[in-house]
Coordinates of C-alpha atoms and ligand atoms in Angstrom, one line a residue:
X1190 CA 106.6 206.6 -7.7
X1191 CA 105.2 208.1 -4.5
X1192 CA 106.9 208.5 -1.1
X1193 CA 104.8 205.7 0.4
X1194 CA 106.0 203.1 -2.1
X1195 CA 109.7 203.9 -1.6
X1196 CA 109.4 204.0 2.2
X1197 CA 107.9 200.6 2.2
X1198 CA 110.6 199.1 0.0
X1199 CA 113.3 201.0 2.0
X1200 CA 112.2 199.6 5.4
X1201 CA 112.1 196.1 4.0
X1202 CA 115.8 196.1 3.1
X1203 CA 117.7 199.1 4.6
X1204 CA 119.3 199.7 8.0
X1205 CA 119.9 203.5 8.4
X1206 CA 122.9 205.1 10.0
X1207 CA 122.6 206.8 13.5
X1208 CA 119.0 205.6 13.7
X1209 CA 116.8 203.5 16.0
X1210 CA 115.0 201.8 13.2
X1211 CA 111.8 201.5 15.3
X1212 CA 111.6 205.3 15.3
X1213 CA 110.6 205.0 11.6
X1214 CA 107.2 203.5 12.7
X1215 CA 106.0 207.0 13.4
X1216 CA 108.4 209.1 11.4
X1217 CA 109.5 207.4 8.2
X1218 CA 112.6 208.3 6.3
X1219 CA 112.0 211.0 3.6
X1220 CA 112.6 209.7 0.1
X1221 CA 114.4 212.3 -1.9
X1222 CA 113.9 212.4 -5.6
X1223 CA 116.0 215.4 -6.6
X1224 CA 118.1 218.3 -5.3
X1225 CA 118.8 221.8 -6.5
X1226 CA 120.8 224.4 -4.6
X1227 CA 119.8 224.3 -0.9
X1228 CA 116.6 222.5 -1.8
X1229 CA 115.7 218.8 -1.7
X1230 CA 112.5 217.5 -3.2
X1231 CA 110.6 214.3 -2.2
X1232 CA 108.5 212.0 -4.4
X1233 CA 105.3 213.8 -3.4
X1234 CA 106.6 217.1 -4.6
X1235 CA 107.4 218.6 -1.1
X1236 CA 110.5 220.7 -0.8
X1237 CA 112.9 220.9 2.1
X1238 CA 115.7 223.4 2.8
X1239 CA 118.9 221.5 3.5
X1240 CA 120.0 223.6 6.4
X1241 CA 122.5 221.1 7.6
X1242 CA 124.3 220.6 4.3
X1243 CA 123.3 216.9 4.2
X1244 CA 125.4 216.1 7.3
X1245 CA 127.9 219.0 6.8
X1246 CA 129.2 217.9 3.4
X1247 CA 127.5 220.1 0.9
X1248 CA 129.1 223.5 0.3
X1249 CA 127.7 224.9 -3.0
X1250 CA 124.3 223.3 -3.3
X1251 CA 122.9 220.1 -4.8
X1252 CA 123.3 219.7 -8.5
X1253 CA 125.9 222.4 -8.7
X1254 CA 126.4 223.0 -12.5
X1255 CA 130.2 223.5 -12.2
X1256 CA 130.8 220.4 -10.1
X1257 CA 128.4 218.3 -12.2
X1258 CA 130.3 219.3 -15.3
X1259 CA 133.7 218.6 -13.8
X1260 CA 132.6 215.1 -12.8
X1261 CA 131.1 214.4 -16.2
X1262 CA 134.2 215.5 -18.0
X1263 CA 136.4 213.4 -15.9
X1264 CA 134.1 210.4 -16.3
X1265 CA 134.7 210.4 -20.0
X1266 CA 138.4 209.6 -19.6
X1267 CA 139.0 207.9 -16.3
X1268 CA 136.8 207.0 -13.3
X1269 CA 139.3 205.5 -10.9
X1270 CA 142.7 203.9 -10.8
X1271 CA 144.9 202.2 -8.1
X1272 CA 147.0 204.8 -6.4
X1273 CA 149.9 202.5 -5.3
X1274 CA 152.5 202.5 -8.0
X1275 CA 150.2 204.7 -10.2
X1276 CA 149.0 208.3 -10.2
X1277 CA 146.6 210.5 -12.2
X1278 CA 146.3 214.2 -13.0
X1279 CA 143.3 215.1 -10.8
X1280 CA 145.1 213.7 -7.6
X1281 CA 148.3 215.5 -8.4
X1282 CA 146.6 218.8 -9.2
X1283 CA 144.4 218.5 -6.1
X1284 CA 147.5 217.8 -3.9
X1285 CA 149.3 220.9 -5.3
X1286 CA 146.3 223.1 -4.6
X1287 CA 145.7 221.7 -1.1
X1288 CA 149.4 222.3 -0.2
X1289 CA 149.1 225.8 -1.6
X1290 CA 146.0 226.8 0.5
X1291 CA 146.8 224.9 3.7
X1292 CA 148.9 226.5 6.5
X1293 CA 152.4 226.7 5.2
X1294 CA 154.5 223.7 6.5
X1295 CA 151.9 221.1 5.3
X1296 CA 153.6 219.7 2.2
X1297 CA 152.4 216.1 1.7
X1298 CA 148.9 214.6 1.1
X1299 CA 147.8 211.1 2.1
X1300 CA 144.3 210.2 0.8
X1301 CA 141.5 208.1 2.1
X1302 CA 137.7 208.0 1.6
X1303 CA 136.1 209.2 4.8
X1304 CA 136.8 211.4 7.8
X1305 CA 137.1 208.5 10.1
X1306 CA 139.7 206.9 7.8
X1307 CA 141.7 210.2 7.7
X1308 CA 141.7 210.1 11.5
X1309 CA 142.9 206.5 11.6
X1310 CA 145.7 207.5 9.2
X1311 CA 146.7 210.5 11.4
X1312 CA 146.8 208.4 14.5
X1313 CA 148.8 205.6 12.9
X1314 CA 151.1 208.1 11.1
X1315 CA 151.9 209.9 14.4
X1316 CA 152.5 206.6 16.3
X1317 CA 154.7 205.2 13.5
X1318 CA 156.7 208.4 13.3
X1319 CA 157.8 208.1 16.9
X1320 CA 158.5 204.4 16.4
X1321 CA 160.7 205.2 13.5
X1322 CA 162.6 207.6 15.7
X1323 CA 163.0 204.8 18.3
X1324 CA 160.6 206.3 20.8
X1325 CA 158.5 203.2 21.1
X1326 CA 157.0 204.0 24.5
X1327 CA 154.7 206.5 22.8
X1328 CA 151.4 204.7 22.3
X1329 CA 148.7 207.0 23.5
X1330 CA 146.8 210.1 22.4
X1331 CA 145.3 213.1 24.2
X1332 CA 141.8 214.2 23.2
X1333 CA 139.2 216.6 24.5
X1334 CA 136.1 215.8 26.5
X1335 CA 133.1 215.9 24.2
X1336 CA 135.4 215.6 21.1
X1337 CA 134.3 213.6 18.1
X1338 CA 136.6 212.1 15.4
X1339 CA 134.5 209.5 13.7
X1340 CA 133.1 206.0 14.6
X1341 CA 135.7 203.5 13.5
X1342 CA 137.4 201.9 16.5
X1343 CA 140.6 204.0 16.5
X1344 CA 138.6 207.3 15.9
X1345 CA 136.2 206.3 18.7
X1346 CA 139.1 205.7 21.0
X1347 CA 140.2 209.4 20.8
X1348 CA 136.6 210.7 20.8
X1349 CA 134.4 211.4 23.9
X1350 CA 130.8 211.7 22.8
X1351 CA 129.2 209.0 25.0
X1352 CA 126.3 208.3 22.7
X1353 CA 128.7 206.8 20.1
X1354 CA 131.4 205.6 22.4
X1355 CA 129.9 204.1 25.6
X1356 CA 128.7 200.7 24.2
X1357 CA 132.0 200.0 22.5
X1358 CA 134.3 201.0 25.3
X1359 CA 135.6 197.5 25.8
X1360 CA 136.9 197.5 22.3
X1361 CA 138.7 200.8 22.5
X1362 CA 142.3 201.6 23.3
X1363 CA 143.3 203.7 26.3
X1364 CA 143.9 207.4 25.8
X1365 CA 143.8 210.6 27.8
X1366 CA 140.8 212.9 27.9
X1367 CA 141.3 216.5 28.9
X1368 CA 138.4 218.8 29.8
X1369 CA 137.3 220.8 26.7
X1370 CA 137.6 224.6 26.6
X1371 CA 133.9 224.6 25.6
X1372 CA 132.8 228.1 26.3
X1373 CA 129.2 227.1 27.1
X1374 CA 130.6 226.5 30.6
X1375 CA 132.4 229.9 31.1
X1376 CA 131.5 231.9 34.2
X1377 CA 129.1 234.8 34.0
X1378 CA 131.0 237.8 32.8
X1379 CA 134.0 235.7 31.6
X1380 CA 135.0 236.1 28.0
X1381 CA 135.4 233.1 25.7
X1382 CA 139.1 233.9 25.3
X1383 CA 139.7 234.1 29.0
X1384 CA 137.8 230.8 29.6
X1385 CA 139.7 229.0 26.8
X1386 CA 143.0 230.3 28.2
X1387 CA 142.0 229.2 31.7
X1388 CA 141.0 225.7 30.4
X1389 CA 144.4 225.2 28.8
X1390 CA 145.9 224.5 32.2
X1391 CA 144.6 220.8 32.4
X1392 CA 146.0 220.3 28.9
X1393 CA 149.4 221.6 29.9
X1394 CA 149.4 219.3 32.9
X1395 CA 148.4 216.3 30.9
X1396 CA 151.2 217.0 28.5
X1397 CA 153.7 217.6 31.3
X1398 CA 152.8 214.3 33.0
X1399 CA 152.4 212.1 30.0
X1400 CA 154.7 213.4 27.3
X1401 CA 156.8 210.3 27.3
X1402 CA 153.9 208.0 26.4
X1403 CA 151.9 210.4 24.2
X1404 CA 152.1 210.5 20.4
X1405 CA 149.8 213.4 19.7
X1406 CA 147.0 215.7 20.8
X1407 CA 144.0 215.5 18.5
X1408 CA 141.1 218.0 18.5
X1409 CA 138.5 219.7 16.5
X1410 CA 139.7 223.4 16.1
X1411 CA 137.2 226.0 17.3
X1412 CA 133.9 224.0 17.1
X1413 CA 133.2 220.6 18.6
X1414 CA 130.6 219.8 16.0
X1415 CA 129.1 216.3 16.8
X1416 CA 129.4 217.2 20.5
X1417 CA 126.6 219.8 20.0
X1418 CA 128.3 222.6 18.1
X1419 CA 130.2 223.7 21.2
X1420 CA 132.7 226.5 20.5
X1421 CA 135.9 227.9 21.9
X1422 CA 138.5 230.6 21.3
X1423 CA 141.5 230.4 18.9
X1424 CA 143.8 231.3 21.8
X1425 CA 143.6 227.7 23.0
X1426 CA 145.0 226.5 19.7
X1427 CA 148.0 228.9 19.9
X1428 CA 148.8 227.7 23.5
X1429 CA 148.5 224.1 22.4
X1430 CA 150.9 224.6 19.5
X1431 CA 153.5 226.1 21.9
X1432 CA 153.0 223.3 24.4
X1433 CA 153.2 220.5 21.7
X1434 CA 156.5 222.0 20.6
X1435 CA 157.7 222.2 24.1
X1436 CA 156.9 218.6 24.9
X1437 CA 157.6 217.3 21.4
X1438 CA 154.2 215.9 20.8
X1439 CA 152.3 216.1 17.5
X1440 CA 149.3 218.4 17.0
X1441 CA 146.6 216.7 14.9
X1442 CA 143.9 219.2 13.7
X1443 CA 140.7 217.3 12.8
X1444 CA 139.1 219.7 10.4
X1445 CA 136.9 217.1 8.8
X1446 CA 133.8 219.2 9.7
X1447 CA 135.1 222.7 10.2
X1448 CA 137.5 222.9 7.2
X1449 CA 136.6 224.6 3.9
X1450 CA 135.2 227.8 5.2
X1451 CA 132.7 226.7 7.9
X1452 CA 134.3 228.8 10.6
X1453 CA 134.9 231.9 8.4
X1454 CA 138.4 231.1 7.3
X1455 CA 139.4 228.4 4.9
X1456 CA 140.7 226.3 7.8
X1457 CA 139.8 227.0 11.4
X1458 CA 143.4 226.8 12.6
X1459 CA 144.2 229.9 10.5
X1460 CA 142.4 231.9 13.2
X1461 CA 145.2 231.0 15.6
X1462 CA 147.9 231.5 12.9
X1463 CA 149.5 228.1 13.6
X1464 CA 150.3 225.0 11.6
X1465 CA 149.4 221.6 12.9
X1466 CA 151.7 218.5 12.3
X1467 CA 148.8 216.7 10.6
X1468 CA 145.6 218.3 9.2
X1469 CA 142.7 216.0 8.5
X1470 CA 140.0 217.1 6.1
X1471 CA 137.0 215.4 4.5
X1472 CA 133.3 216.2 4.2
X1473 CA 133.2 219.5 2.3
X1474 CA 136.4 218.6 0.3
X1475 CA 134.3 217.4 -2.7
X1476 CA 131.6 219.9 -2.2
X1477 CA 129.4 217.1 -0.8
X1478 CA 129.5 215.0 -3.9
X1479 CA 131.8 212.0 -3.3
X1480 CA 133.6 210.4 -0.4
X1481 CA 137.2 211.7 -0.2
X1482 CA 139.4 212.7 2.7
X1483 CA 143.0 213.6 3.1
X1484 CA 145.7 214.0 5.8
X1485 CA 148.2 216.8 5.1
X1486 CA 151.5 216.6 6.9
X1487 CA 155.0 218.1 7.2
X1488 CA 158.4 217.4 5.6
X1489 CA 159.5 216.3 9.1
X1490 CA 156.9 213.6 9.4
X1491 CA 157.3 212.5 5.7
X1492 CA 161.1 212.3 6.1
X1493 CA 160.8 209.9 9.1
X1494 CA 159.3 207.3 6.8
X1495 CA 161.6 207.9 3.8
X1496 CA 164.4 205.2 3.6
X1497 CA 165.6 202.1 1.9
X1498 CA 162.8 199.5 1.7
X1499 CA 164.8 197.1 3.9
X1500 CA 164.9 199.7 6.7
X1501 CA 161.1 198.8 7.1
X1502 CA 160.0 202.3 7.8
X1503 CA 157.4 202.8 5.1
X1504 CA 153.9 203.9 6.1
X1505 CA 151.7 201.0 5.1
X1506 CA 148.1 202.0 5.1
X1507 CA 145.7 201.5 2.2
X1508 CA 142.1 201.9 1.2
X1509 CA 140.8 200.5 -2.2
X1510 CA 139.3 203.9 -3.3
X1511 CA 142.2 206.0 -2.0
X1512 CA 142.4 209.3 -4.1
X1513 CA 139.5 208.3 -6.3
X1514 CA 139.7 210.1 -9.6
X1515 CA 136.1 211.3 -9.9
X1516 CA 136.2 212.5 -6.2
X1517 CA 139.4 214.5 -6.9
X1518 CA 137.7 216.1 -10.0
X1519 CA 134.8 217.1 -7.7
X1520 CA 137.3 218.5 -5.2
X1521 CA 139.1 220.5 -7.8
X1522 CA 135.8 222.0 -9.0
X1523 CA 135.0 222.8 -5.4
X1524 CA 138.3 224.7 -5.0
X1525 CA 137.6 226.5 -8.3
X1526 CA 134.4 227.9 -6.9
X1527 CA 136.2 229.1 -3.7
X1528 CA 138.7 231.0 -6.0
X1529 CA 136.3 232.3 -8.6
X1530 CA 133.4 233.4 -6.5
X1531 CA 135.2 235.1 -3.6
X1532 CA 133.3 232.7 -1.3
X1533 CA 135.0 233.4 2.0
X1534 CA 134.4 237.2 1.7
X1535 CA 130.8 236.7 0.7
X1536 CA 130.3 234.3 3.6
X1537 CA 131.1 237.1 6.0
X1538 CA 128.0 238.9 5.0
X1539 CA 125.9 235.7 5.1
X1540 CA 127.3 234.9 8.6
X1541 CA 126.4 238.4 9.8
X1542 CA 122.9 238.0 8.3
X1543 CA 122.6 234.7 10.1
X1544 CA 123.6 236.3 13.4
X1545 CA 120.9 239.0 13.0
X1546 CA 118.2 236.4 12.0
X1547 CA 118.7 234.2 15.1
X1548 CA 119.4 237.0 17.6
X1549 CA 115.8 237.1 18.8
X1550 CA 116.0 233.5 19.9
X1551 CA 118.4 234.7 22.7
X1552 CA 115.3 235.8 24.6
X1553 CA 113.3 232.6 24.1
X1554 CA 112.3 231.1 27.5
X1555 CA 113.7 227.7 26.5
X1556 CA 116.9 228.7 24.9
X1557 CA 120.1 228.6 27.0
X1558 CA 122.5 230.0 24.5
X1559 CA 122.7 231.1 20.9
X1560 CA 126.2 230.9 19.6
X1561 CA 128.0 231.2 16.2
X1562 CA 131.4 230.7 14.6
X1563 CA 131.4 231.8 11.0
X1564 CA 128.8 229.8 9.0
X1565 CA 127.9 227.5 12.0
X1566 CA 125.1 228.7 14.3
X1567 CA 123.7 226.8 17.2
X1568 CA 120.7 227.2 19.5
X1569 CA 120.8 225.3 22.8
X1570 CA 117.3 224.2 23.9
X1571 CA 117.0 224.0 27.7
X1572 CA 114.3 223.3 30.3
X1573 CA 115.2 226.2 32.4
X1574 CA 116.8 229.3 30.8
X1575 CA 118.0 230.7 34.1
X1576 CA 119.9 227.6 35.3
X1577 CA 120.4 226.1 31.9
X1578 CA 119.0 222.9 33.3
X1579 CA 118.7 220.5 30.3
X1580 CA 115.6 218.6 29.4
X1581 CA 115.7 214.9 30.4
X1582 CA 117.1 213.2 27.3
X1583 CA 114.3 210.7 27.3
X1584 CA 111.9 213.6 26.3
X1585 CA 113.6 213.9 23.0
X1586 CA 112.7 217.6 22.6
X1587 CA 115.2 217.9 19.7
X1588 CA 113.4 215.2 17.8
X1589 CA 110.1 217.0 18.4
X1590 CA 111.7 220.2 17.0
X1591 CA 113.1 218.3 14.0
X1592 CA 109.7 217.0 13.1
X1593 CA 108.1 220.4 13.4
X1594 CA 110.8 221.9 11.1
X1595 CA 110.4 219.1 8.6
X1596 CA 106.7 219.8 8.4
X1597 CA 107.5 223.4 7.7
X1598 CA 110.0 222.5 4.9
X1599 CA 113.4 222.6 6.6
X1600 CA 115.9 219.9 7.5
X1601 CA 117.0 220.9 10.9
X1602 CA 118.3 217.7 12.4
X1603 CA 119.4 218.6 15.9
X1604 CA 122.3 217.1 18.0
X1605 CA 120.4 216.1 21.1
X1606 CA 118.6 219.3 22.1
X1607 CA 120.9 221.6 20.1
X1608 CA 119.3 223.0 16.9
X1609 CA 121.9 224.3 14.5
X1610 CA 122.3 225.8 11.0
X1611 CA 125.2 224.7 8.9
X1612 CA 123.8 225.6 5.5
X1613 CA 125.4 225.4 2.0
X1614 CA 127.1 228.7 1.1
X1615 CA 124.6 229.3 -1.7
X1616 CA 121.8 230.1 0.7
X1617 CA 120.2 233.5 0.2
X1618 CA 119.6 236.0 3.0
X1619 CA 115.8 235.7 2.6
X1620 CA 116.2 231.9 3.0
X1621 CA 118.2 232.4 6.2
X1622 CA 115.2 234.5 7.5
X1623 CA 112.8 231.8 6.6
X1624 CA 115.0 229.2 8.3
X1625 CA 115.2 231.3 11.5
X1626 CA 111.4 231.7 11.4
X1627 CA 110.9 227.9 11.0
X1628 CA 113.5 227.2 13.8
X1629 CA 111.7 229.6 16.1
X1630 CA 108.3 227.9 15.5
X1631 CA 109.8 224.5 15.8
X1632 CA 111.5 225.3 19.1
X1633 CA 108.5 227.0 20.5
X1634 CA 106.2 224.1 19.7
X1635 CA 108.7 221.5 20.9
X1636 CA 109.1 223.2 24.3
X1637 CA 105.5 224.2 24.7
X1638 CA 104.6 221.7 27.5
Ligands
PLP2587 C1 132.2 213.6 10.6 C2 133.5 213.7 11.3 C3 134.5 212.7 11.2 C4 134.2 211.4 10.5 O1 134.0 211.6 9.2 P1 133.2 210.4 8.3 O2 133.4 210.9 6.9 O3 131.8 210.5 8.8 O4 133.9 209.1 8.7 C5 135.7 212.9 11.8 N1 136.0 214.0 12.5 C6 135.1 215.0 12.6 C7 135.4 216.3 13.4 C8 133.8 214.9 12.1 O5 132.9 215.9 12.2

């Protein structure tokens, strides 16, 4: 088998996600034959560094021996079982461990199979909670501008990335969008913390004016990932927790992307030392192996649904593969690695290395900002460095850079014109250096004319 053969067969029968299929006329999909650590290899023997963790899911490399073994062992006894009326050991163990590592106060785990499904669950759970309490006027949610929570209709309704949302607007339910504390827009000389604090004012006003009709605020703690890896200060999360308490509105933390160490702590909200009412996680939960997501919530929310069957308060939401056994085994193996390899501490050194490696890009004539939170680093390509004027989107500079990086053996799939690193935690310092060199060449070439 060669790349060419598989590409031809692929294009005859596949329709790829997040893709204008016509783009494949000049840049075909890369057929991957195998993976090992941070490397993926195609059928022609070319290797690529997976600098974006295969869409932010992979934590400990491809073909990780420990996770492979855990899945194989589980496979020998049980692959999957219905979770309504039944249970299994991996899902019980995983729930115990998640409750133990999550901010204290989160005591109950409700499973699904994707980040979007977890967000749907969080929205329905919050709405239903208020309904069970007799507060039926509460039907809306507050989200942040440039927020992203997935692409099913409910999740799109609380998101604000126009690329994904605009076309489907007529299908979405109404909600309230509040300006993001995105520190890219802070004034010259203003600290991220000051800007984030200042940007809390519109949120406070929205809560004050709409508390009667709002179920919850949903946001991505610290990094708005799909919105271009835009970052803000933890102070915002602390203020939001206080205000949600004051106005009796739920706080939903969507950590589908930033959970499991990406921002430096196990969960991003730990950096504000607060506990949300619902925490959504997915992506890295299984180390990037199998689809699994979960909403963790409080005794208070759980109790509002707990009653005689005839009281009709039960939370009715179900996906066929809820709490899949193999996926839970992969998740347990992933948590083992966190515990056994002192991952979060070792990541501090890696994150510092990453900061040093990309620092020279700050001076690049077509870079508007270099920013980083933990193991996520982003480089904003702009037309004019002084004014931060962006390139016209039609020029697709990000795609040019992507192509350049791919030719040099790195998968750096930008978000618009934002190039970013979100590598698996098994990346080595010298590989980070190589990645930075490739990114620099790719950006320089893509912005050359
Ligand atoms: C990716 C993502 C989702 C959606 O997860 P899927 O598994 O792709 O459905 C939701 N929220 C955030 C913050 C994400 O980054």
